[in-house]
Amino acid sequence: MSKLIRSVLLGISLSFALSACATAPEDPVEREIYEQANDPAQPVNEAIFEFNMAVDRGILRPVAKAYEFVLPDLVRDGIRNFLRHLRTPVIAANDILQGEFARAGDTLGRFAFNTTMGLGGIFDPAGEAGVEFHEEDFGQTLAVWGVDEGPYLMLPLLGPSSGRDLVGLIVDTGLDPFQWWSYNSEKWVIENNSTIRAVATAIDTRSRNYQQIEDLEETSLDFYAAVRSLYRQQRNSLINNGSENDVVPDIGFDDDLDGFYDDEGSDDQQASLTE
């Protein structure tokens, strides 16, 4: 298991330990808001969120801006294509587990075509031919199987999540053949490939979205609540195989949680998203 995953699990264990002391408010209105937010560990989650934002401002944001400035669009597109290509086994496995056999066929077809005609996934001729990339993970699979979302969580470095998506993250790690490859290699790049991919994905994604995130932060009355709300919206869209367009990605080091999302606007009672 990578150091990144171990640190996340340690942070989650601490979050659960501290949140066990949380109690719901007695006032009926406040209690309804509390239950709809489904964020029993909010004080801990907010502290982790501030830590993530500090990492973003101090490290990720300047690195992402430099990455965008130095590398031309063609190179950055090639990096994104390759990172997506490496996620194909996990995506295909979850397509099958959800009974989405046509989408699984598209995923495997993309992989074969882009491996051969796209120089190992650096280019995306399959997408240009109309077979576009889609994201699937085991958190989405659990939702399709009817598993409840569980409490909202803010993971150190990885960003917004939920009890269901945390389980999904762990299972996807086990489904990833490149993760298993790392256990049987002493080469540094292979041994740490999951962490390298996660960091590269975060930098590339952040470089494409830093203005949207800054705008959201500037216009939100409660940035933390806005992130929680948008996270759930995005997850619901992905679970229902909806559009992935116009998504503000998360400030984290993992593409499994590719967004600030939200659920059915339940957080609107807590905070308006814009002034």
PDB file of C-alpha atoms in Angstrom:
ATOM      1  CA  MET A   1       0.000   0.000   0.000  1.00  0.00           C
ATOM      2  CA  SER A   2       1.384   3.388  -0.984  1.00  0.00           C
ATOM      3  CA  LYS A   3       2.380   5.969   1.611  1.00  0.00           C
ATOM      4  CA  LEU A   4      -0.335   8.255   0.252  1.00  0.00           C
ATOM      5  CA  ILE A   5      -3.100   5.710   0.927  1.00  0.00           C
ATOM      6  CA  ARG A   6      -1.704   4.929   4.380  1.00  0.00           C
ATOM      7  CA  SER A   7      -1.729   8.614   5.309  1.00  0.00           C
ATOM      8  CA  VAL A   8      -5.310   8.968   4.106  1.00  0.00           C
ATOM      9  CA  LEU A   9      -6.513   5.985   6.108  1.00  0.00           C
ATOM     10  CA  LEU A  10      -4.757   7.334   9.180  1.00  0.00           C
ATOM     11  CA  GLY A  11      -6.519  10.662   8.715  1.00  0.00           C
ATOM     12  CA  ILE A  12      -9.860   8.939   8.317  1.00  0.00           C
ATOM     13  CA  SER A  13      -9.348   6.894  11.463  1.00  0.00           C
ATOM     14  CA  LEU A  14      -8.688  10.122  13.344  1.00  0.00           C
ATOM     15  CA  SER A  15     -11.771  11.741  11.805  1.00  0.00           C
ATOM     16  CA  PHE A  16     -13.996   8.880  12.885  1.00  0.00           C
ATOM     17  CA  ALA A  17     -12.529   8.916  16.377  1.00  0.00           C
ATOM     18  CA  LEU A  18     -13.177  12.629  16.813  1.00  0.00           C
ATOM     19  CA  SER A  19     -16.581  12.609  15.133  1.00  0.00           C
ATOM     20  CA  ALA A  20     -17.828   9.934  17.536  1.00  0.00           C
ATOM     21  CA  CYS A  21     -18.235  12.728  20.091  1.00  0.00           C
ATOM     22  CA  ALA A  22     -20.421  14.825  17.768  1.00  0.00           C
ATOM     23  CA  THR A  23     -24.075  15.201  18.777  1.00  0.00           C
ATOM     24  CA  ALA A  24     -27.023  16.404  16.727  1.00  0.00           C
ATOM     25  CA  PRO A  25     -28.547  19.780  17.774  1.00  0.00           C
ATOM     26  CA  GLU A  26     -31.808  19.693  19.720  1.00  0.00           C
ATOM     27  CA  ASP A  27     -33.483  22.552  17.849  1.00  0.00           C
ATOM     28  CA  PRO A  28     -35.779  20.958  15.195  1.00  0.00           C
ATOM     29  CA  VAL A  29     -34.748  23.333  12.378  1.00  0.00           C
ATOM     30  CA  GLU A  30     -31.050  23.040  13.140  1.00  0.00           C
ATOM     31  CA  ARG A  31     -31.398  19.280  13.485  1.00  0.00           C
ATOM     32  CA  GLU A  32     -33.031  19.039  10.033  1.00  0.00           C
ATOM     33  CA  ILE A  33     -30.201  21.058   8.489  1.00  0.00           C
ATOM     34  CA  TYR A  34     -27.678  18.893  10.352  1.00  0.00           C
ATOM     35  CA  GLU A  35     -29.235  15.665   9.064  1.00  0.00           C
ATOM     36  CA  GLN A  36     -29.549  16.923   5.480  1.00  0.00           C
ATOM     37  CA  ALA A  37     -25.914  17.991   5.438  1.00  0.00           C
ATOM     38  CA  ASN A  38     -24.991  14.449   6.556  1.00  0.00           C
ATOM     39  CA  ASP A  39     -21.681  15.785   7.832  1.00  0.00           C
ATOM     40  CA  PRO A  40     -21.393  14.562  11.444  1.00  0.00           C
ATOM     41  CA  ALA A  41     -17.639  15.164  11.497  1.00  0.00           C
ATOM     42  CA  GLN A  42     -17.905  18.720  10.150  1.00  0.00           C
ATOM     43  CA  PRO A  43     -15.424  20.340  12.587  1.00  0.00           C
ATOM     44  CA  VAL A  44     -12.793  17.739  11.720  1.00  0.00           C
ATOM     45  CA  ASN A  45     -13.683  17.836   8.022  1.00  0.00           C
ATOM     46  CA  GLU A  46     -13.368  21.628   7.976  1.00  0.00           C
ATOM     47  CA  ALA A  47      -9.938  21.405   9.604  1.00  0.00           C
ATOM     48  CA  ILE A  48      -8.814  18.890   6.980  1.00  0.00           C
ATOM     49  CA  PHE A  49     -10.325  21.123   4.278  1.00  0.00           C
ATOM     50  CA  GLU A  50      -8.271  24.081   5.502  1.00  0.00           C
ATOM     51  CA  PHE A  51      -5.169  21.888   5.477  1.00  0.00           C
ATOM     52  CA  ASN A  52      -5.938  20.819   1.892  1.00  0.00           C
ATOM     53  CA  MET A  53      -6.454  24.436   0.867  1.00  0.00           C
ATOM     54  CA  ALA A  54      -3.130  25.391   2.437  1.00  0.00           C
ATOM     55  CA  VAL A  55      -1.430  22.647   0.424  1.00  0.00           C
ATOM     56  CA  ASP A  56      -3.242  23.847  -2.670  1.00  0.00           C
ATOM     57  CA  ARG A  57      -2.236  27.487  -2.219  1.00  0.00           C
ATOM     58  CA  GLY A  58       1.334  26.739  -1.186  1.00  0.00           C
ATOM     59  CA  ILE A  59       2.207  23.862  -3.517  1.00  0.00           C
ATOM     60  CA  LEU A  60      -0.372  22.574  -5.970  1.00  0.00           C
ATOM     61  CA  ARG A  61      -1.615  25.874  -7.395  1.00  0.00           C
ATOM     62  CA  PRO A  62       1.822  27.371  -8.219  1.00  0.00           C
ATOM     63  CA  VAL A  63       3.051  24.033  -9.603  1.00  0.00           C
ATOM     64  CA  ALA A  64      -0.094  23.727 -11.754  1.00  0.00           C
ATOM     65  CA  LYS A  65       0.351  27.261 -13.097  1.00  0.00           C
ATOM     66  CA  ALA A  66       3.990  26.564 -13.931  1.00  0.00           C
ATOM     67  CA  TYR A  67       2.973  23.284 -15.570  1.00  0.00           C
ATOM     68  CA  GLU A  68       0.458  25.113 -17.763  1.00  0.00           C
ATOM     69  CA  PHE A  69       2.930  27.879 -18.608  1.00  0.00           C
ATOM     70  CA  VAL A  70       5.841  25.577 -19.516  1.00  0.00           C
ATOM     71  CA  LEU A  71       4.053  22.791 -21.395  1.00  0.00           C
ATOM     72  CA  PRO A  72       2.072  23.381 -24.595  1.00  0.00           C
ATOM     73  CA  ASP A  73      -1.503  22.145 -24.812  1.00  0.00           C
ATOM     74  CA  LEU A  74      -0.529  19.189 -27.013  1.00  0.00           C
ATOM     75  CA  VAL A  75       1.866  17.848 -24.376  1.00  0.00           C
ATOM     76  CA  ARG A  76      -0.576  18.380 -21.509  1.00  0.00           C
ATOM     77  CA  ASP A  77      -3.324  16.674 -23.506  1.00  0.00           C
ATOM     78  CA  GLY A  78      -0.986  13.733 -24.090  1.00  0.00           C
ATOM     79  CA  ILE A  79      -0.287  13.458 -20.357  1.00  0.00           C
ATOM     80  CA  ARG A  80      -3.989  13.521 -19.520  1.00  0.00           C
ATOM     81  CA  ASN A  81      -4.745  10.930 -22.209  1.00  0.00           C
ATOM     82  CA  PHE A  82      -2.044   8.615 -20.871  1.00  0.00           C
ATOM     83  CA  LEU A  83      -3.203   8.950 -17.256  1.00  0.00           C
ATOM     84  CA  ARG A  84      -6.765   8.147 -18.298  1.00  0.00           C
ATOM     85  CA  HIS A  85      -5.488   5.232 -20.360  1.00  0.00           C
ATOM     86  CA  LEU A  86      -3.869   3.701 -17.287  1.00  0.00           C
ATOM     87  CA  ARG A  87      -7.220   3.788 -15.461  1.00  0.00           C
ATOM     88  CA  THR A  88      -8.863   1.586 -18.085  1.00  0.00           C
ATOM     89  CA  PRO A  89      -8.684  -1.705 -16.110  1.00  0.00           C
ATOM     90  CA  VAL A  90     -10.470  -0.163 -13.115  1.00  0.00           C
ATOM     91  CA  ILE A  91     -13.067   1.570 -15.292  1.00  0.00           C
ATOM     92  CA  ALA A  92     -13.764  -1.589 -17.315  1.00  0.00           C
ATOM     93  CA  ALA A  93     -14.078  -3.695 -14.158  1.00  0.00           C
ATOM     94  CA  ASN A  94     -16.652  -1.303 -12.711  1.00  0.00           C
ATOM     95  CA  ASP A  95     -18.543  -1.120 -16.007  1.00  0.00           C
ATOM     96  CA  ILE A  96     -18.924  -4.903 -15.821  1.00  0.00           C
ATOM     97  CA  LEU A  97     -19.818  -4.931 -12.112  1.00  0.00           C
ATOM     98  CA  GLN A  98     -22.599  -2.435 -12.856  1.00  0.00           C
ATOM     99  CA  GLY A  99     -23.924  -4.561 -15.706  1.00  0.00           C
ATOM    100  CA  GLU A 100     -22.997  -1.853 -18.227  1.00  0.00           C
ATOM    101  CA  PHE A 101     -21.617  -4.269 -20.802  1.00  0.00           C
ATOM    102  CA  ALA A 102     -21.932  -1.873 -23.740  1.00  0.00           C
ATOM    103  CA  ARG A 103     -19.917   0.743 -21.843  1.00  0.00           C
ATOM    104  CA  ALA A 104     -17.399  -1.947 -20.864  1.00  0.00           C
ATOM    105  CA  GLY A 105     -17.042  -2.756 -24.564  1.00  0.00           C
ATOM    106  CA  ASP A 106     -16.454   0.916 -25.322  1.00  0.00           C
ATOM    107  CA  THR A 107     -13.841   1.095 -22.563  1.00  0.00           C
ATOM    108  CA  LEU A 108     -11.953  -1.954 -23.771  1.00  0.00           C
ATOM    109  CA  GLY A 109     -12.296  -0.854 -27.393  1.00  0.00           C
ATOM    110  CA  ARG A 110     -10.852   2.548 -26.522  1.00  0.00           C
ATOM    111  CA  PHE A 111      -7.978   0.855 -24.736  1.00  0.00           C
ATOM    112  CA  ALA A 112      -7.124  -1.402 -27.687  1.00  0.00           C
ATOM    113  CA  PHE A 113      -7.464   1.356 -30.278  1.00  0.00           C
ATOM    114  CA  ASN A 114      -5.568   3.989 -28.302  1.00  0.00           C
ATOM    115  CA  THR A 115      -2.835   1.520 -27.352  1.00  0.00           C
ATOM    116  CA  THR A 116      -2.134   0.723 -30.994  1.00  0.00           C
ATOM    117  CA  MET A 117      -3.129   3.834 -32.933  1.00  0.00           C
ATOM    118  CA  GLY A 118      -2.615   6.310 -30.104  1.00  0.00           C
ATOM    119  CA  LEU A 119       0.978   5.371 -29.281  1.00  0.00           C
ATOM    120  CA  GLY A 120       0.222   3.677 -25.992  1.00  0.00           C
ATOM    121  CA  GLY A 121      -2.549   6.040 -25.004  1.00  0.00           C
ATOM    122  CA  ILE A 122      -0.717   9.320 -25.486  1.00  0.00           C
ATOM    123  CA  PHE A 123      -3.176  10.264 -28.221  1.00  0.00           C
ATOM    124  CA  ASP A 124      -6.929   9.646 -28.211  1.00  0.00           C
ATOM    125  CA  PRO A 125      -7.998   8.583 -31.713  1.00  0.00           C
ATOM    126  CA  ALA A 126     -10.878   6.603 -30.178  1.00  0.00           C
ATOM    127  CA  GLY A 127     -12.313   9.783 -28.716  1.00  0.00           C
ATOM    128  CA  GLU A 128     -11.932  11.555 -32.039  1.00  0.00           C
ATOM    129  CA  ALA A 129     -13.848   8.652 -33.612  1.00  0.00           C
ATOM    130  CA  GLY A 130     -16.726   9.202 -31.190  1.00  0.00           C
ATOM    131  CA  VAL A 131     -15.949   6.666 -28.432  1.00  0.00           C
ATOM    132  CA  GLU A 132     -15.407   9.149 -25.630  1.00  0.00           C
ATOM    133  CA  PHE A 133     -13.770   8.576 -22.249  1.00  0.00           C
ATOM    134  CA  HIS A 134     -16.038   7.985 -19.261  1.00  0.00           C
ATOM    135  CA  GLU A 135     -15.208   7.554 -15.594  1.00  0.00           C
ATOM    136  CA  GLU A 136     -16.342   4.689 -13.368  1.00  0.00           C
ATOM    137  CA  ASP A 137     -15.219   3.683  -9.898  1.00  0.00           C
ATOM    138  CA  PHE A 138     -16.331   1.266  -7.206  1.00  0.00           C
ATOM    139  CA  GLY A 139     -18.025   4.049  -5.256  1.00  0.00           C
ATOM    140  CA  GLN A 140     -20.344   4.472  -8.249  1.00  0.00           C
ATOM    141  CA  THR A 141     -20.760   0.696  -8.427  1.00  0.00           C
ATOM    142  CA  LEU A 142     -21.848   0.555  -4.782  1.00  0.00           C
ATOM    143  CA  ALA A 143     -24.383   3.315  -5.485  1.00  0.00           C
ATOM    144  CA  VAL A 144     -25.780   1.352  -8.442  1.00  0.00           C
ATOM    145  CA  TRP A 145     -26.078  -1.645  -6.108  1.00  0.00           C
ATOM    146  CA  GLY A 146     -28.162   0.478  -3.727  1.00  0.00           C
ATOM    147  CA  VAL A 147     -25.577   1.171  -1.019  1.00  0.00           C
ATOM    148  CA  ASP A 148     -26.259   4.394   0.895  1.00  0.00           C
ATOM    149  CA  GLU A 149     -23.829   7.289   0.535  1.00  0.00           C
ATOM    150  CA  GLY A 150     -22.859   7.368   4.192  1.00  0.00           C
ATOM    151  CA  PRO A 151     -21.429  10.418   5.978  1.00  0.00           C
ATOM    152  CA  TYR A 152     -19.573  13.140   4.145  1.00  0.00           C
ATOM    153  CA  LEU A 153     -15.809  12.991   4.579  1.00  0.00           C
ATOM    154  CA  MET A 154     -12.953  15.319   3.734  1.00  0.00           C
ATOM    155  CA  LEU A 155      -9.822  13.252   3.133  1.00  0.00           C
ATOM    156  CA  PRO A 156      -6.333  14.654   3.715  1.00  0.00           C
ATOM    157  CA  LEU A 157      -4.912  15.621   0.286  1.00  0.00           C
ATOM    158  CA  LEU A 158      -7.550  13.611  -1.611  1.00  0.00           C
ATOM    159  CA  GLY A 159     -10.408  16.002  -0.950  1.00  0.00           C
ATOM    160  CA  PRO A 160     -14.189  15.408  -0.728  1.00  0.00           C
ATOM    161  CA  SER A 161     -15.501  11.887  -0.260  1.00  0.00           C
ATOM    162  CA  SER A 162     -18.116   9.846   1.586  1.00  0.00           C
ATOM    163  CA  GLY A 163     -18.207   6.581   3.490  1.00  0.00           C
ATOM    164  CA  ARG A 164     -19.284   4.788   0.321  1.00  0.00           C
ATOM    165  CA  ASP A 165     -16.650   6.443  -1.860  1.00  0.00           C
ATOM    166  CA  LEU A 166     -13.909   5.743   0.676  1.00  0.00           C
ATOM    167  CA  VAL A 167     -14.720   2.030   0.458  1.00  0.00           C
ATOM    168  CA  GLY A 168     -14.755   2.424  -3.324  1.00  0.00           C
ATOM    169  CA  LEU A 169     -11.314   4.022  -3.279  1.00  0.00           C
ATOM    170  CA  ILE A 170      -9.867   1.106  -1.325  1.00  0.00           C
ATOM    171  CA  VAL A 171     -11.478  -1.507  -3.600  1.00  0.00           C
ATOM    172  CA  ASP A 172     -10.357   0.327  -6.758  1.00  0.00           C
ATOM    173  CA  THR A 173      -6.807   0.205  -5.415  1.00  0.00           C
ATOM    174  CA  GLY A 174      -7.152  -3.562  -5.253  1.00  0.00           C
ATOM    175  CA  LEU A 175      -8.625  -3.710  -8.769  1.00  0.00           C
ATOM    176  CA  ASP A 176      -5.754  -1.720 -10.260  1.00  0.00           C
ATOM    177  CA  PRO A 177      -3.216  -4.092 -11.862  1.00  0.00           C
ATOM    178  CA  PHE A 178      -0.581  -1.359 -11.798  1.00  0.00           C
ATOM    179  CA  GLN A 179      -0.894  -1.277  -8.016  1.00  0.00           C
ATOM    180  CA  TRP A 180      -0.207  -5.022  -7.880  1.00  0.00           C
ATOM    181  CA  TRP A 181       2.684  -4.526 -10.278  1.00  0.00           C
ATOM    182  CA  SER A 182       4.228  -2.090  -7.815  1.00  0.00           C
ATOM    183  CA  TYR A 183       4.301  -4.759  -5.099  1.00  0.00           C
ATOM    184  CA  ASN A 184       6.513  -6.983  -7.245  1.00  0.00           C
ATOM    185  CA  SER A 185       9.041  -4.415  -8.353  1.00  0.00           C
ATOM    186  CA  GLU A 186      12.002  -2.754  -6.708  1.00  0.00           C
ATOM    187  CA  LYS A 187      12.200   0.006  -9.309  1.00  0.00           C
ATOM    188  CA  TRP A 188      11.248   3.320  -7.727  1.00  0.00           C
ATOM    189  CA  VAL A 189       9.008   4.502 -10.579  1.00  0.00           C
ATOM    190  CA  ILE A 190       7.038   1.250 -10.687  1.00  0.00           C
ATOM    191  CA  GLU A 191       6.896   0.877  -6.915  1.00  0.00           C
ATOM    192  CA  ASN A 192       5.430   4.363  -6.527  1.00  0.00           C
ATOM    193  CA  ASN A 193       3.439   4.483  -9.760  1.00  0.00           C
ATOM    194  CA  SER A 194       0.055   4.989  -8.045  1.00  0.00           C
ATOM    195  CA  THR A 195       1.308   8.025  -6.126  1.00  0.00           C
ATOM    196  CA  ILE A 196       3.044   9.424  -9.207  1.00  0.00           C
ATOM    197  CA  ARG A 197      -0.152   9.022 -11.255  1.00  0.00           C
ATOM    198  CA  ALA A 198      -2.265  10.633  -8.536  1.00  0.00           C
ATOM    199  CA  VAL A 199       0.036  13.653  -8.214  1.00  0.00           C
ATOM    200  CA  ALA A 200       0.350  14.036 -12.003  1.00  0.00           C
ATOM    201  CA  THR A 201      -3.425  13.858 -12.364  1.00  0.00           C
ATOM    202  CA  ALA A 202      -3.915  16.481  -9.652  1.00  0.00           C
ATOM    203  CA  ILE A 203      -1.423  18.867 -11.275  1.00  0.00           C
ATOM    204  CA  ASP A 204      -2.899  18.432 -14.737  1.00  0.00           C
ATOM    205  CA  THR A 205      -6.492  18.776 -13.530  1.00  0.00           C
ATOM    206  CA  ARG A 206      -5.670  21.772 -11.345  1.00  0.00           C
ATOM    207  CA  SER A 207      -3.919  23.505 -14.243  1.00  0.00           C
ATOM    208  CA  ARG A 208      -7.134  23.295 -16.270  1.00  0.00           C
ATOM    209  CA  ASN A 209      -9.445  24.554 -13.545  1.00  0.00           C
ATOM    210  CA  TYR A 210      -7.674  26.935 -11.196  1.00  0.00           C
ATOM    211  CA  GLN A 211      -9.678  29.961 -12.383  1.00  0.00           C
ATOM    212  CA  GLN A 212     -13.037  28.229 -11.803  1.00  0.00           C
ATOM    213  CA  ILE A 213     -11.979  27.164  -8.323  1.00  0.00           C
ATOM    214  CA  GLU A 214     -10.769  30.653  -7.458  1.00  0.00           C
ATOM    215  CA  ASP A 215     -14.048  32.129  -8.728  1.00  0.00           C
ATOM    216  CA  LEU A 216     -16.020  29.653  -6.607  1.00  0.00           C
ATOM    217  CA  GLU A 217     -13.981  30.541  -3.535  1.00  0.00           C
ATOM    218  CA  GLU A 218     -14.438  34.274  -4.107  1.00  0.00           C
ATOM    219  CA  THR A 219     -18.201  34.129  -4.714  1.00  0.00           C
ATOM    220  CA  SER A 220     -19.192  31.558  -2.066  1.00  0.00           C
ATOM    221  CA  LEU A 221     -20.531  32.696   1.269  1.00  0.00           C
ATOM    222  CA  ASP A 222     -19.342  29.356   2.673  1.00  0.00           C
ATOM    223  CA  PHE A 223     -16.678  27.767   0.475  1.00  0.00           C
ATOM    224  CA  TYR A 224     -16.624  24.539   2.504  1.00  0.00           C
ATOM    225  CA  ALA A 225     -20.409  24.070   2.126  1.00  0.00           C
ATOM    226  CA  ALA A 226     -20.194  24.939  -1.580  1.00  0.00           C
ATOM    227  CA  VAL A 227     -17.540  22.270  -2.123  1.00  0.00           C
ATOM    228  CA  ARG A 228     -19.614  19.711  -0.220  1.00  0.00           C
ATOM    229  CA  SER A 229     -22.697  20.583  -2.260  1.00  0.00           C
ATOM    230  CA  LEU A 230     -20.953  20.447  -5.625  1.00  0.00           C
ATOM    231  CA  TYR A 231     -19.227  17.177  -4.710  1.00  0.00           C
ATOM    232  CA  ARG A 232     -22.565  15.472  -4.199  1.00  0.00           C
ATOM    233  CA  GLN A 233     -24.050  16.929  -7.376  1.00  0.00           C
ATOM    234  CA  GLN A 234     -21.142  15.608  -9.411  1.00  0.00           C
ATOM    235  CA  ARG A 235     -21.216  12.178  -7.820  1.00  0.00           C
ATOM    236  CA  ASN A 236     -24.934  11.870  -8.546  1.00  0.00           C
ATOM    237  CA  SER A 237     -24.282  12.859 -12.151  1.00  0.00           C
ATOM    238  CA  LEU A 238     -21.558  10.231 -12.521  1.00  0.00           C
ATOM    239  CA  ILE A 239     -23.638   7.534 -10.830  1.00  0.00           C
ATOM    240  CA  ASN A 240     -26.448   8.194 -13.313  1.00  0.00           C
ATOM    241  CA  ASN A 241     -23.988   8.294 -16.230  1.00  0.00           C
ATOM    242  CA  GLY A 242     -24.769  11.959 -16.709  1.00  0.00           C
ATOM    243  CA  SER A 243     -22.686  14.644 -18.302  1.00  0.00           C
ATOM    244  CA  GLU A 244     -19.200  15.266 -16.943  1.00  0.00           C
ATOM    245  CA  ASN A 245     -19.049  18.697 -18.567  1.00  0.00           C
ATOM    246  CA  ASP A 246     -18.707  21.951 -16.649  1.00  0.00           C
ATOM    247  CA  VAL A 247     -17.332  20.232 -13.551  1.00  0.00           C
ATOM    248  CA  VAL A 248     -15.034  22.007 -11.135  1.00  0.00           C
ATOM    249  CA  PRO A 249     -12.510  19.351 -10.043  1.00  0.00           C
ATOM    250  CA  ASP A 250     -11.448  18.845  -6.479  1.00  0.00           C
ATOM    251  CA  ILE A 251      -8.371  20.256  -4.816  1.00  0.00           C
ATOM    252  CA  GLY A 252      -6.715  16.958  -4.059  1.00  0.00           C
ATOM    253  CA  PHE A 253      -4.185  14.433  -5.239  1.00  0.00           C
ATOM    254  CA  ASP A 254      -6.539  11.798  -6.618  1.00  0.00           C
ATOM    255  CA  ASP A 255      -8.595  11.653  -9.766  1.00  0.00           C
ATOM    256  CA  ASP A 256     -10.947   9.032  -8.285  1.00  0.00           C
ATOM    257  CA  LEU A 257     -12.639  11.906  -6.621  1.00  0.00           C
ATOM    258  CA  ASP A 258     -12.737  14.032  -9.721  1.00  0.00           C
ATOM    259  CA  GLY A 259     -14.886  16.878  -8.569  1.00  0.00           C
ATOM    260  CA  PHE A 260     -16.592  19.236  -6.233  1.00  0.00           C
ATOM    261  CA  TYR A 261     -20.035  17.714  -6.283  1.00  0.00           C
ATOM    262  CA  ASP A 262     -23.434  17.444  -4.227  1.00  0.00           C
ATOM    263  CA  ASP A 263     -26.740  15.714  -3.518  1.00  0.00           C
ATOM    264  CA  GLU A 264     -30.034  17.136  -4.583  1.00  0.00           C
ATOM    265  CA  GLY A 265     -29.244  20.565  -3.225  1.00  0.00           C
ATOM    266  CA  SER A 266     -29.570  19.508   0.390  1.00  0.00           C
ATOM    267  CA  ASP A 267     -26.883  21.939   1.468  1.00  0.00           C
ATOM    268  CA  ASP A 268     -28.735  24.943   0.117  1.00  0.00           C
ATOM    269  CA  GLN A 269     -30.311  25.316   3.541  1.00  0.00           C
ATOM    270  CA  GLN A 270     -26.875  25.666   5.088  1.00  0.00           C
ATOM    271  CA  ALA A 271     -25.272  28.187   2.786  1.00  0.00           C
ATOM    272  CA  SER A 272     -25.851  29.960  -0.473  1.00  0.00           C
ATOM    273  CA  LEU A 273     -23.248  29.089  -3.055  1.00  0.00           C
ATOM    274  CA  THR A 274     -22.873  32.618  -4.321  1.00  0.00           C
ATOM    275  CA  GLU A 275     -23.282  36.067  -2.934  1.00  0.00           C
TER     276      GLU A 275
END
